[in-house]
Amino acid sequence: MKSYDGCWTCRLRKKRCDEIQPVCGNCSALQITCHFGDEKPSWMDNGLGQKEKAEEVKREVKSAAARRRGTLPMDVLADKDAGLATGGLKRQSASTKCPPFHAEPTPDSSPGWASTHTQFSTTLSKAHPDSWNTLDRLYISNSSDREPGVSELDRRFMMFYFDHFFPFLFPFYQPLLLEGGRTWVMELVAGDQAMWHTTLCLSTYFVSVALDGTVSGPNVCKSLAWEKLLKQMGVTFMMLQRNLQEVASSNTQELIVKTSRIMGSIIQLQRFEISVGNFENCQKHLGAAITLFRQIFWAVENVIDRGELPTFYGVLNHMGRPLWAITSQQSGAWNSDQAAFRFYSALLIVDDIIASTCMEEPPRLREYHARLLTNGGSSDERPPLNLEDFIGCENWVMLQIGEIAALDAWKKSTKRAGRLDMMELVARASAIKQVLLGNLARLDAPANTPKTNWLGLFTLYNDQLPPMPGGCTAFVTRVWAHAALLYLSVVVSGWQPGSAAIRENVVRTLALLEQMPAPELLRTMVWPFCMVGCLAEPGEEYRFRVMADALVPHRLFGAARKALEIMENVWKCRGELAIDTDFAACVCSLGYMSLLV
């Protein structure tokens, strides 16, 4: 029996609709587009348009059914992601450098999480072939009737994320009590549907991995977690598309807040895909997030009307008032939207810089670096974003990696035009090298001691970082800095693994990596790990394999495993690499860009 008050999708399919907005139970269970609205869609014409739309919905149901059974092809994700770009985003094009050598990827190196996890779901299906159909009926029933069990299950998955996976993914992010702590994570997820579904994607995947490692044999819990993941992926894309459409009709403050939430959801979705080993959508996700980030600054710029980019604190002020303010400091206890924007902006800045090392262009957000990552020359002020608080690496290293990427782009463009000035290249590289060496000397000085947080009373009980002399951030920063020196040497002098300067930094960085107090810390240094590994000698290869193999289960360390795969590809072609080979060619040697974060 069809509904005359439900969504237009259910009316088209002649199904009873529970009228829950923005996605009804039927459409949510089937993972298809839910059309709500007071105005009748143009395709509901009782004619050819309605017939064509009905066929389109049938195809969507069929595609979603394949996705629910663990056979989601990568083109489905690509089509969905393309929808993000067309739904109000102008995605910037970015050229990926083609590799100068042609090595065949290893059998398990195909991009995308479908290849890895289809095998997992296929194993489950063989163990109990009726389980998928049973689970389909279970979800349709629970989604339509809104039984309490589903809500309770969602909450358990969500608390699993808060308690375990967020600290696992971001071990350095431990905001002070005076800044509001991590409460914003829970508040934002509970108050934003797109973020809720994106977070469920993360949590359900990790739960499925945890259950797969602790429970042997056929188990409905593992199947349920996997089924929930596949469902949440479809719902997440629908919610993001709907939110993008709503932004256009918002006032200035609502536009800024809603846009920042969508940006956060996309960045979180990207981190999820990287964690599971899918790198095909990196450029799409990154381009969309960068566009949204710029739109936020442009919106504030239009309000203040000063003809210049607003400050980062100026943008935060347009997202509401802090919970409380401290007169002696610029910051206070950020509200949930302010704290989220700070967190995801830091991740986006890092992602953009690391992506620029794999592309022939400077970081796309380079114009924002001075406003976000420096203190404006005042030693008494903290920069708006301290990256060591988010990823464990100090700002100066990331700034210089961005400058090296910009120098690489300048060198290649002037060389193509026949205007390369080697003296200018060396002069600009020397300035970067002095910054790196000067700060490394500061890190190595005996006076460099870890900062004391007198409000961290409970650090002993919940700190995710292992104790070590000087602190983990100093260790991680030192590794990144030596990798940056390697990157600079390759940009200036070309691919010469045997040169004295490169060998010196390879030996130092490898020795540092082997001093890690815990293998899992490698997750925060994947780019340096890959950089030094590509330049390693044959006798050093096994040492990199040992570090990567220590990260178990492998499915939780997608970026590190991808870095090892890139190294293996480079090692096989070591004798074919010319002097004009660069790091970008190595990263893209598998046929796509891998964002090593």
PDB file of C-alpha atoms in Angstrom, residues 76-201:
ATOM      1  CA  VAL A  76      30.082   2.816  -7.284  1.00  0.00           C
ATOM      2  CA  LEU A  77      32.200   4.747  -4.798  1.00  0.00           C
ATOM      3  CA  ALA A  78      33.659   6.799  -7.615  1.00  0.00           C
ATOM      4  CA  ASP A  79      30.206   7.731  -8.919  1.00  0.00           C
ATOM      5  CA  LYS A  80      29.026   8.658  -5.460  1.00  0.00           C
ATOM      6  CA  ASP A  81      32.115  10.744  -4.830  1.00  0.00           C
ATOM      7  CA  ALA A  82      31.738  12.462  -8.169  1.00  0.00           C
ATOM      8  CA  GLY A  83      28.288  13.433  -6.959  1.00  0.00           C
ATOM      9  CA  LEU A  84      29.905  15.344  -4.094  1.00  0.00           C
ATOM     10  CA  ALA A  85      31.854  17.420  -6.561  1.00  0.00           C
ATOM     11  CA  THR A  86      28.827  18.180  -8.735  1.00  0.00           C
ATOM     12  CA  GLY A  87      26.554  18.882  -5.786  1.00  0.00           C
ATOM     13  CA  GLY A  88      27.907  22.372  -5.228  1.00  0.00           C
ATOM     14  CA  LEU A  89      31.666  21.783  -5.339  1.00  0.00           C
ATOM     15  CA  LYS A  90      34.052  22.777  -8.096  1.00  0.00           C
ATOM     16  CA  ARG A  91      36.756  20.161  -7.765  1.00  0.00           C
ATOM     17  CA  GLN A  92      40.209  21.356  -8.708  1.00  0.00           C
ATOM     18  CA  SER A  93      42.159  19.272 -11.150  1.00  0.00           C
ATOM     19  CA  ALA A  94      45.543  18.011 -10.066  1.00  0.00           C
ATOM     20  CA  SER A  95      48.022  16.296 -12.302  1.00  0.00           C
ATOM     21  CA  THR A  96      49.655  13.157 -11.071  1.00  0.00           C
ATOM     22  CA  LYS A  97      53.156  12.547 -12.305  1.00  0.00           C
ATOM     23  CA  CYS A  98      53.511   9.383 -14.379  1.00  0.00           C
ATOM     24  CA  PRO A  99      56.230   7.033 -13.189  1.00  0.00           C
ATOM     25  CA  PRO A 100      59.351   6.766 -15.360  1.00  0.00           C
ATOM     26  CA  PHE A 101      59.505   3.050 -14.733  1.00  0.00           C
ATOM     27  CA  HIS A 102      56.925   0.301 -15.179  1.00  0.00           C
ATOM     28  CA  ALA A 103      56.800  -2.276 -12.447  1.00  0.00           C
ATOM     29  CA  GLU A 104      53.953  -4.711 -12.053  1.00  0.00           C
ATOM     30  CA  PRO A 105      52.116  -4.274  -8.734  1.00  0.00           C
ATOM     31  CA  THR A 106      52.073  -7.239  -6.428  1.00  0.00           C
ATOM     32  CA  PRO A 107      48.888  -9.364  -6.509  1.00  0.00           C
ATOM     33  CA  ASP A 108      47.496  -7.746  -3.353  1.00  0.00           C
ATOM     34  CA  SER A 109      48.297  -4.199  -4.403  1.00  0.00           C
ATOM     35  CA  SER A 110      45.114  -3.411  -6.311  1.00  0.00           C
ATOM     36  CA  PRO A 111      43.624  -0.146  -5.075  1.00  0.00           C
ATOM     37  CA  GLY A 112      40.397  -0.049  -3.187  1.00  0.00           C
ATOM     38  CA  TRP A 113      39.003  -1.713  -0.135  1.00  0.00           C
ATOM     39  CA  ALA A 114      36.620  -3.828  -2.204  1.00  0.00           C
ATOM     40  CA  SER A 115      39.324  -6.298  -3.200  1.00  0.00           C
ATOM     41  CA  THR A 116      40.478  -6.802   0.389  1.00  0.00           C
ATOM     42  CA  HIS A 117      37.134  -6.920   2.103  1.00  0.00           C
ATOM     43  CA  THR A 118      35.174  -8.765  -0.555  1.00  0.00           C
ATOM     44  CA  GLN A 119      37.407 -11.701   0.312  1.00  0.00           C
ATOM     45  CA  PHE A 120      36.424 -11.301   3.965  1.00  0.00           C
ATOM     46  CA  SER A 121      32.700 -11.175   3.200  1.00  0.00           C
ATOM     47  CA  THR A 122      32.962 -14.022   0.688  1.00  0.00           C
ATOM     48  CA  THR A 123      34.506 -16.220   3.367  1.00  0.00           C
ATOM     49  CA  LEU A 124      31.606 -15.410   5.672  1.00  0.00           C
ATOM     50  CA  SER A 125      29.075 -16.146   2.952  1.00  0.00           C
ATOM     51  CA  LYS A 126      30.584 -19.557   2.259  1.00  0.00           C
ATOM     52  CA  ALA A 127      30.532 -20.369   5.943  1.00  0.00           C
ATOM     53  CA  HIS A 128      26.839 -19.676   6.237  1.00  0.00           C
ATOM     54  CA  PRO A 129      25.285 -18.880   2.837  1.00  0.00           C
ATOM     55  CA  ASP A 130      21.907 -17.828   4.235  1.00  0.00           C
ATOM     56  CA  SER A 131      23.369 -15.234   6.579  1.00  0.00           C
ATOM     57  CA  TRP A 132      23.286 -12.326   4.111  1.00  0.00           C
ATOM     58  CA  ASN A 133      19.605 -12.753   3.255  1.00  0.00           C
ATOM     59  CA  THR A 134      18.780 -13.145   6.935  1.00  0.00           C
ATOM     60  CA  LEU A 135      20.693  -9.979   7.791  1.00  0.00           C
ATOM     61  CA  ASP A 136      18.984  -8.078   4.955  1.00  0.00           C
ATOM     62  CA  ARG A 137      15.577  -8.899   6.402  1.00  0.00           C
ATOM     63  CA  LEU A 138      16.812  -8.041   9.891  1.00  0.00           C
ATOM     64  CA  TYR A 139      17.953  -4.580   8.841  1.00  0.00           C
ATOM     65  CA  ILE A 140      14.873  -3.766   6.819  1.00  0.00           C
ATOM     66  CA  SER A 141      12.662  -4.793   9.700  1.00  0.00           C
ATOM     67  CA  ASN A 142      14.650  -2.919  12.344  1.00  0.00           C
ATOM     68  CA  SER A 143      15.072   0.203  10.218  1.00  0.00           C
ATOM     69  CA  SER A 144      11.381   0.456   9.447  1.00  0.00           C
ATOM     70  CA  ASP A 145      10.085  -0.311  12.918  1.00  0.00           C
ATOM     71  CA  ARG A 146      12.883   1.547  14.735  1.00  0.00           C
ATOM     72  CA  GLU A 147      13.280  -1.220  17.303  1.00  0.00           C
ATOM     73  CA  PRO A 148      15.368  -0.259  20.361  1.00  0.00           C
ATOM     74  CA  GLY A 149      17.986  -2.906  19.594  1.00  0.00           C
ATOM     75  CA  VAL A 150      19.295  -1.018  16.558  1.00  0.00           C
ATOM     76  CA  SER A 151      19.750   2.229  18.489  1.00  0.00           C
ATOM     77  CA  GLU A 152      21.508   0.391  21.282  1.00  0.00           C
ATOM     78  CA  LEU A 153      23.806  -1.323  18.784  1.00  0.00           C
ATOM     79  CA  ASP A 154      24.615   2.020  17.161  1.00  0.00           C
ATOM     80  CA  ARG A 155      25.467   3.525  20.538  1.00  0.00           C
ATOM     81  CA  ARG A 156      27.757   0.626  21.363  1.00  0.00           C
ATOM     82  CA  PHE A 157      29.586   0.995  18.064  1.00  0.00           C
ATOM     83  CA  MET A 158      29.865   4.727  18.704  1.00  0.00           C
ATOM     84  CA  MET A 159      31.275   4.352  22.220  1.00  0.00           C
ATOM     85  CA  PHE A 160      33.741   1.846  20.826  1.00  0.00           C
ATOM     86  CA  TYR A 161      34.913   4.621  18.515  1.00  0.00           C
ATOM     87  CA  PHE A 162      35.167   7.226  21.304  1.00  0.00           C
ATOM     88  CA  ASP A 163      36.906   4.905  23.751  1.00  0.00           C
ATOM     89  CA  HIS A 164      39.285   3.079  21.448  1.00  0.00           C
ATOM     90  CA  PHE A 165      39.552   4.101  17.798  1.00  0.00           C
ATOM     91  CA  PHE A 166      39.721   7.866  17.979  1.00  0.00           C
ATOM     92  CA  PRO A 167      42.684   7.680  20.416  1.00  0.00           C
ATOM     93  CA  PHE A 168      44.159   4.901  18.252  1.00  0.00           C
ATOM     94  CA  LEU A 169      43.971   6.975  15.064  1.00  0.00           C
ATOM     95  CA  PHE A 170      45.061  10.258  16.670  1.00  0.00           C
ATOM     96  CA  PRO A 171      47.291   9.416  19.652  1.00  0.00           C
ATOM     97  CA  PHE A 172      48.797  12.914  19.846  1.00  0.00           C
ATOM     98  CA  TYR A 173      45.467  14.707  20.053  1.00  0.00           C
ATOM     99  CA  GLN A 174      45.016  15.279  23.773  1.00  0.00           C
ATOM    100  CA  PRO A 175      43.559  18.814  24.073  1.00  0.00           C
ATOM    101  CA  LEU A 176      43.839  20.523  27.430  1.00  0.00           C
ATOM    102  CA  LEU A 177      40.922  20.803  29.813  1.00  0.00           C
ATOM    103  CA  LEU A 178      41.104  24.598  29.360  1.00  0.00           C
ATOM    104  CA  GLU A 179      40.416  24.066  25.632  1.00  0.00           C
ATOM    105  CA  GLY A 180      37.436  21.823  26.307  1.00  0.00           C
ATOM    106  CA  GLY A 181      39.081  18.433  25.894  1.00  0.00           C
ATOM    107  CA  ARG A 182      37.669  15.970  23.337  1.00  0.00           C
ATOM    108  CA  THR A 183      34.022  16.431  24.258  1.00  0.00           C
ATOM    109  CA  TRP A 184      33.381  18.069  20.897  1.00  0.00           C
ATOM    110  CA  VAL A 185      33.840  14.709  19.161  1.00  0.00           C
ATOM    111  CA  MET A 186      30.834  13.222  20.919  1.00  0.00           C
ATOM    112  CA  GLU A 187      28.715  16.374  20.626  1.00  0.00           C
ATOM    113  CA  LEU A 188      29.403  16.851  16.930  1.00  0.00           C
ATOM    114  CA  VAL A 189      28.720  13.223  16.068  1.00  0.00           C
ATOM    115  CA  ALA A 190      25.488  13.205  18.080  1.00  0.00           C
ATOM    116  CA  GLY A 191      24.283  16.458  16.487  1.00  0.00           C
ATOM    117  CA  ASP A 192      25.167  15.917  12.817  1.00  0.00           C
ATOM    118  CA  GLN A 193      23.716  13.012  10.838  1.00  0.00           C
ATOM    119  CA  ALA A 194      26.434  12.928   8.170  1.00  0.00           C
ATOM    120  CA  MET A 195      29.137  12.831  10.846  1.00  0.00           C
ATOM    121  CA  TRP A 196      27.162  10.159  12.728  1.00  0.00           C
ATOM    122  CA  HIS A 197      27.056   7.860   9.703  1.00  0.00           C
ATOM    123  CA  THR A 198      30.686   8.585   8.761  1.00  0.00           C
ATOM    124  CA  THR A 199      31.767   7.722  12.290  1.00  0.00           C
ATOM    125  CA  LEU A 200      29.730   4.521  12.204  1.00  0.00           C
ATOM    126  CA  CYS A 201      31.630   3.595   9.028  1.00  0.00           C
TER     127      CYS A 201
END
